[in-house]
XYZ file of C-alpha atoms in Angstrom:
438
model
C 0.000 0.000 0.000
C 1.211 3.466 -0.846
C 0.002 5.488 2.149
C 0.496 8.737 0.269
C -2.111 7.619 -2.258
C -4.417 5.251 -0.450
C -4.326 5.185 3.352
C -7.508 3.691 4.866
C -6.386 4.616 8.388
C -8.001 7.891 9.538
C -5.386 8.935 12.090
C -6.258 10.702 15.359
C -5.201 14.302 16.030
C -3.232 14.268 12.774
C -3.067 16.447 9.672
C -3.891 13.406 7.554
C -3.395 14.987 4.121
C -0.030 16.414 5.101
C 0.988 13.102 6.722
C 0.065 11.068 3.659
C 2.484 13.048 1.501
C 5.372 11.520 3.445
C 4.177 9.059 6.102
C 6.098 8.644 9.339
C 5.638 4.978 10.273
C 7.047 3.137 13.290
C 7.367 -0.652 13.178
C 9.290 -1.538 16.356
C 10.592 -0.116 19.624
C 12.954 -1.017 22.433
C 13.984 0.964 25.464
C 14.118 4.646 24.556
C 14.178 4.112 20.799
C 11.732 3.569 17.966
C 12.512 1.799 14.700
C 10.878 2.846 11.442
C 9.669 0.499 8.736
C 12.963 0.987 6.854
C 15.082 0.133 9.916
C 16.014 3.644 11.023
C 16.270 4.154 14.805
C 14.739 7.281 16.325
C 15.075 8.592 19.865
C 11.718 9.154 21.580
C 11.571 12.432 23.537
C 7.940 11.961 24.571
C 7.965 8.444 26.062
C 5.199 7.345 23.721
C 2.325 9.734 24.368
C 3.037 10.437 28.050
C 2.574 6.682 28.395
C 5.788 4.691 28.405
C 7.868 6.071 31.242
C 9.703 2.771 31.774
C 10.743 2.568 28.133
C 9.336 0.514 25.296
C 9.018 -3.278 25.454
C 10.272 -3.597 29.015
C 11.077 -7.322 29.302
C 9.216 -7.844 32.593
C 6.020 -6.319 31.209
C 6.309 -8.202 27.934
C 6.706 -11.487 29.800
C 3.696 -10.774 32.031
C 1.471 -10.032 29.032
C 2.649 -13.105 27.128
C 2.029 -15.347 30.122
C -1.398 -13.896 30.865
C -2.754 -14.028 27.316
C -1.898 -17.719 27.215
C -3.583 -18.350 30.579
C -6.696 -16.137 30.663
C -7.243 -13.954 27.617
C -10.603 -12.493 28.680
C -13.095 -12.748 31.493
C -16.649 -11.463 31.722
C -16.595 -8.222 33.689
C -20.205 -7.949 34.948
C -21.021 -9.927 38.112
C -17.725 -11.817 37.661
C -14.103 -10.696 37.809
C -10.572 -12.041 37.523
C -7.663 -12.387 39.925
C -5.437 -9.887 38.156
C -8.019 -7.088 38.292
C -8.462 -7.607 42.030
C -4.717 -7.607 42.616
C -4.136 -4.476 40.555
C -6.905 -2.582 42.335
C -5.196 -3.389 45.632
C -1.784 -2.286 44.345
C -2.985 0.993 42.881
C -5.082 2.040 45.861
C -2.226 1.198 48.231
C -0.223 3.947 46.515
C -3.019 6.521 46.778
C -3.432 9.226 49.421
C -5.068 8.177 52.688
C -8.810 7.679 52.487
C -8.786 6.495 48.859
C -9.131 2.711 48.805
C -11.408 1.829 45.871
C -10.947 2.100 42.113
C -13.047 1.499 39.004
C -11.282 0.253 35.876
C -11.763 1.771 32.424
C -9.909 1.501 29.117
C -8.558 5.027 28.639
C -8.206 8.471 30.107
C -11.287 9.674 28.266
C -13.351 6.882 29.787
C -11.850 7.550 33.210
C -13.012 11.163 33.074
C -16.560 10.361 31.988
C -16.695 7.652 34.666
C -15.553 10.137 37.298
C -18.205 12.664 36.279
C -20.936 10.010 36.469
C -19.704 8.839 39.862
C -19.736 12.426 41.133
C -23.314 12.980 40.012
C -24.398 9.598 41.343
C -22.736 10.249 44.694
C -24.732 13.403 45.331
C -27.952 11.746 44.225
C -27.300 8.809 46.548
C -26.975 11.275 49.408
C -30.254 12.999 48.598
C -28.651 15.953 46.831
C -29.669 15.271 43.264
C -29.875 19.023 42.744
C -26.096 19.065 42.550
C -25.812 18.681 38.797
C -23.505 21.509 37.705
C -19.944 20.646 36.687
C -16.974 23.007 36.648
C -13.979 22.565 34.356
C -11.208 24.945 33.377
C -10.097 26.787 30.263
C -7.272 24.981 28.474
C -8.157 21.799 30.346
C -7.931 18.525 28.446
C -10.115 15.749 29.785
C -10.310 13.440 26.807
C -12.578 13.397 23.796
C -15.812 11.808 25.026
C -18.748 14.151 25.458
C -18.411 14.534 29.212
C -14.710 15.227 29.007
C -15.106 17.640 26.112
C -17.811 19.503 28.008
C -15.678 20.150 31.077
C -12.554 20.527 28.946
C -11.431 23.892 27.723
C -9.534 23.334 24.477
C -11.411 25.194 21.769
C -10.472 23.068 18.719
C -11.756 19.960 20.511
C -15.068 21.599 21.370
C -16.129 23.884 18.547
C -17.452 21.317 16.046
C -19.497 19.584 18.734
C -20.561 22.612 20.779
C -24.302 22.153 20.204
C -24.200 18.687 21.781
C -21.991 19.357 24.808
C -23.421 18.853 28.287
C -25.519 21.704 29.696
C -24.853 23.089 33.150
C -21.067 23.357 32.773
C -18.892 26.340 33.666
C -15.155 26.913 33.402
C -12.551 28.508 35.605
C -10.026 30.729 33.891
C -6.725 29.056 33.055
C -3.555 30.044 34.885
C -1.230 30.498 31.892
C 0.153 34.052 32.130
C 3.147 34.484 29.854
C 3.216 38.231 30.456
C 3.911 37.781 34.186
C 5.265 34.228 34.422
C 7.326 33.631 31.270
C 10.324 31.329 31.683
C 9.310 30.237 35.175
C 11.227 27.295 36.560
C 8.702 25.025 38.240
C 5.720 26.744 39.842
C 5.028 30.257 38.517
C 4.903 33.155 40.952
C 1.618 34.728 39.870
C -1.953 33.482 39.546
C -3.223 32.133 42.857
C -6.012 34.707 42.755
C -7.530 32.824 39.805
C -8.676 30.108 42.191
C -11.261 32.609 43.408
C -13.115 32.015 40.142
C -14.555 28.963 41.837
C -15.900 30.989 44.744
C -17.434 33.421 42.253
C -19.209 30.556 40.470
C -20.435 29.265 43.823
C -21.974 32.660 44.470
C -23.484 32.768 40.978
C -25.088 29.313 41.005
C -25.119 28.674 44.768
C -22.522 26.103 45.755
C -25.272 23.660 46.740
C -26.020 23.129 43.037
C -22.457 22.268 42.019
C -21.507 18.584 41.915
C -17.805 18.634 41.079
C -14.795 20.593 39.894
C -12.323 18.833 37.616
C -8.798 20.074 36.914
C -5.490 18.634 35.861
C -2.941 19.337 38.600
C -0.672 20.309 35.693
C -2.438 20.814 32.353
C -0.410 18.787 29.880
C -1.913 18.815 26.402
C -2.454 22.576 26.567
C 1.272 23.036 27.013
C 2.469 22.169 30.537
C 0.981 24.814 32.819
C 2.189 24.307 36.421
C -0.163 25.716 39.070
C 0.771 28.825 41.051
C 1.750 28.047 44.663
C -1.359 27.621 46.800
C -3.754 27.404 43.839
C -4.714 23.743 44.246
C -4.937 24.158 48.008
C -7.383 27.018 47.552
C -9.564 24.946 45.219
C -9.658 22.260 47.888
C -10.703 24.800 50.535
C -13.526 26.195 48.417
C -14.785 22.721 47.515
C -14.812 21.739 51.181
C -16.679 24.896 52.146
C -19.478 24.175 49.653
C -19.631 20.357 49.701
C -18.280 20.086 46.139
C -16.227 17.102 44.974
C -12.728 17.875 43.681
C -11.528 15.671 40.810
C -7.880 15.571 39.771
C -7.414 14.379 36.208
C -4.070 12.609 36.545
C -4.086 10.653 33.318
C -0.730 12.302 32.595
C 0.529 13.200 36.077
C 0.083 9.882 37.859
C 2.707 7.148 38.141
C 5.938 9.098 38.251
C 5.579 11.933 35.778
C 5.904 14.332 38.725
C 8.333 12.116 40.614
C 5.597 10.675 42.836
C 2.786 8.117 42.570
C 0.260 10.908 41.979
C 0.231 14.645 41.445
C -1.882 14.757 44.590
C 1.100 13.291 46.421
C 3.539 15.804 44.921
C 1.380 18.812 45.745
C 0.076 17.555 49.074
C -3.560 18.120 48.083
C -5.969 15.182 48.270
C -8.893 15.286 45.836
C -12.053 13.214 46.137
C -11.551 11.416 42.825
C -8.415 10.743 40.760
C -8.540 9.698 37.109
C -5.624 7.738 35.644
C -4.545 5.790 32.546
C -1.290 5.984 30.505
C 1.380 5.090 33.092
C -0.946 2.543 34.691
C 0.218 -0.044 32.135
C 3.167 1.872 30.635
C 1.014 2.184 27.505
C 1.369 -1.527 26.743
C -2.346 -2.378 26.977
C -5.097 0.280 27.058
C -6.381 0.714 30.612
C -7.535 3.425 32.997
C -8.592 3.611 36.621
C -10.760 5.971 38.650
C -9.809 6.162 42.322
C -12.379 7.439 44.824
C -12.504 8.394 48.469
C -14.100 5.851 50.750
C -17.044 8.140 51.467
C -17.979 8.111 47.781
C -17.878 4.339 47.474
C -19.781 3.936 50.736
C -22.550 6.277 49.562
C -23.349 3.873 46.711
C -23.400 0.802 48.946
C -27.025 1.207 50.026
C -30.361 -0.361 49.156
C -31.033 -4.060 48.506
C -27.758 -5.997 48.324
C -28.837 -7.914 45.221
C -29.220 -4.684 43.217
C -26.477 -3.135 41.084
C -25.211 0.008 42.814
C -23.736 1.801 39.776
C -25.179 1.193 36.319
C -21.933 1.849 34.515
C -19.018 -0.129 33.139
C -17.268 -1.358 30.024
C -16.850 -4.700 28.297
C -13.132 -4.498 28.965
C -13.159 -3.044 32.504
C -10.440 -4.833 34.481
C -9.317 -6.837 31.445
C -7.037 -9.635 32.716
C -4.240 -9.003 30.208
C -4.280 -5.256 30.860
C -4.320 -5.904 34.605
C -1.371 -8.285 34.276
C 0.528 -5.568 32.451
C -0.402 -3.110 35.196
C 0.828 -5.451 37.925
C 4.147 -5.903 36.152
C 4.448 -2.136 35.774
C 3.853 -1.623 39.497
C 6.540 -4.224 40.230
C 9.026 -2.401 38.008
C 8.225 0.964 39.595
C 9.070 -0.564 42.964
C 12.054 -2.697 41.973
C 13.813 -0.059 39.880
C 12.980 2.916 42.118
C 11.398 4.645 39.156
C 9.832 7.587 40.964
C 13.135 8.352 42.670
C 14.894 8.103 39.310
C 12.459 10.620 37.875
C 13.010 13.107 40.715
C 16.768 12.834 40.264
C 16.437 13.789 36.577
C 14.308 16.889 37.137
C 17.064 19.487 37.537
C 18.976 18.276 34.481
C 15.773 18.310 32.440
C 14.890 21.796 33.653
C 18.326 23.172 32.768
C 18.178 21.672 29.275
C 14.744 23.170 28.623
C 15.632 26.625 29.875
C 18.768 26.724 27.761
C 16.329 27.681 24.967
C 15.274 30.892 26.721
C 17.685 32.922 24.587
C 16.463 31.583 21.229
C 14.867 34.111 18.897
C 11.870 31.883 18.138
C 11.107 31.024 21.794
C 8.569 33.058 23.789
C 8.273 30.835 26.868
C 9.636 27.733 28.572
C 7.652 25.887 31.250
C 8.410 22.809 33.314
C 7.662 20.749 36.391
C 8.709 17.193 37.147
C 9.430 15.503 33.838
C 6.926 17.624 31.915
C 8.235 20.459 29.776
C 7.266 22.808 26.974
C 9.071 25.199 24.683
C 6.605 27.664 23.196
C 7.527 29.108 19.826
C 6.373 32.410 18.395
C 3.845 31.630 15.643
C 4.512 32.675 12.081
C 2.403 35.578 10.925
C -0.833 34.221 9.493
C 0.264 30.601 9.909
C -0.100 29.477 13.521
C 1.173 25.955 14.107
C 3.289 25.818 10.968
C 6.624 26.474 12.685
C 6.004 23.808 15.327
C 5.003 21.216 12.729
C 8.113 21.974 10.686
C 10.308 21.393 13.724
C 8.537 18.078 14.358
C 9.033 16.894 10.775
C 12.632 18.066 10.481
C 13.514 16.315 13.733
C 11.937 13.100 12.447
C 13.355 13.070 8.940
C 16.680 14.846 9.321
C 17.710 14.027 12.886
C 16.003 10.702 13.794
C 14.270 12.317 16.738
C 10.584 12.114 17.716
C 9.374 15.434 19.148
C 5.728 16.152 19.813
C 4.306 19.479 18.731
C 0.930 20.901 19.621
C 0.649 23.771 17.176
C 3.700 25.914 18.057
C 4.344 24.183 21.362
C 7.161 21.678 21.526
C 6.290 19.295 24.340
C 8.667 16.988 26.166
C 7.904 13.999 28.374
C 11.169 12.126 28.870
C 11.394 8.578 30.114
C 11.342 8.295 33.881
C 14.595 6.341 33.621
C 16.188 8.505 30.931
C 19.923 8.547 30.314
C 21.091 12.140 31.029
C 23.502 12.099 28.090
C 20.770 10.989 25.681
C 18.529 13.742 27.024
C 21.238 16.317 26.418
C 21.931 15.071 22.907
C 18.223 15.225 22.064
C 17.940 18.867 23.143
C 21.105 19.775 21.236
C 19.407 18.269 18.198
C 16.229 20.295 18.768
C 18.283 23.502 18.955
C 20.112 22.613 15.765
C 16.794 22.140 13.999
C 15.276 25.261 15.482
C 18.265 27.281 14.265
C 17.427 26.206 10.705
C 13.712 27.011 10.880
C 12.584 30.443 9.756
């Protein structure tokens, strides 16, 4: 098949026509490297898609998946479960903040978010507060591409085509990105805590007793790595507590080491009521997500006749045995290799490499926290996104380097066990490419 002429695959979040002119196709991976269909090796600066922090094809995970698929390939998920799902739920909740000891398995971050929203609404109804139906998201928030997640999300391109069908009763906090005051911040930016008061304003507008939940990413990732101002998340927690509102942390990206801790909640010392996860749960090997909830939420559902289903929600592949086996192997590797400690030890080196671009003529901001980083490029006049895409393609074709761009944002998500020298070489390559781009 000539993909440039006839490609039946409609690719996600891709400029398909541009791609088909010169397809970029991966056929294998190992460790920190991809291999293309013609045998060329490329260094991966994004650890998959925020997913593969342990590296590609980790032998322990591969072995666990191979063993499980030969032993139990699938198990009915309604009214029956499997041993691996039970074991993984115990492992994941044991890593969570105190008071969170139950989780619900999904297949992706998008499903985790919509599950969390449904649980939040169901929780209030179970407690006799069915009037709490309003949901609060945040501008620039990314919460997946299902209708619930798009509704509370705040990324305009994801919403505009479907705006007429988004959920009613949703409001958004302002985002905290402030390049004018916070450009080139290292870690948490100085300004912006006052933006948390948007939530109090919405409580006054709608009456807090009508609001079910607030959902935020501790660090917005897809919008370009936007660390929270000091005290911002704490203030959201305070306002939620004052009005009986559930606080949801979308940690599909942040959880499992990306911030050098099991969860962003752990790193920031703020415990939400619900945590959504995916990606690092299985190192991207098998699709899987998990929604972790405080005990009070689970307990609220456990009422009524015991023979009745408490939550009419779930997926055919919830707690899939092969995915759960992958997840258990991943948790073992995190423990055995000290992955979260490895990630913390890399943070300063990563930060210094990113901020070495602060003097470049095309760069208008650099942001970072943990092993999440962004270099924001000035857009070309009348052609936003073109410069970033050119850097991505030049890195791929000319330098054997995979760099993710979101419009004119270059985003970096290094492996949690990265080699510092490889990291440095990759950023030297990015600068070399950026020097050539007009």
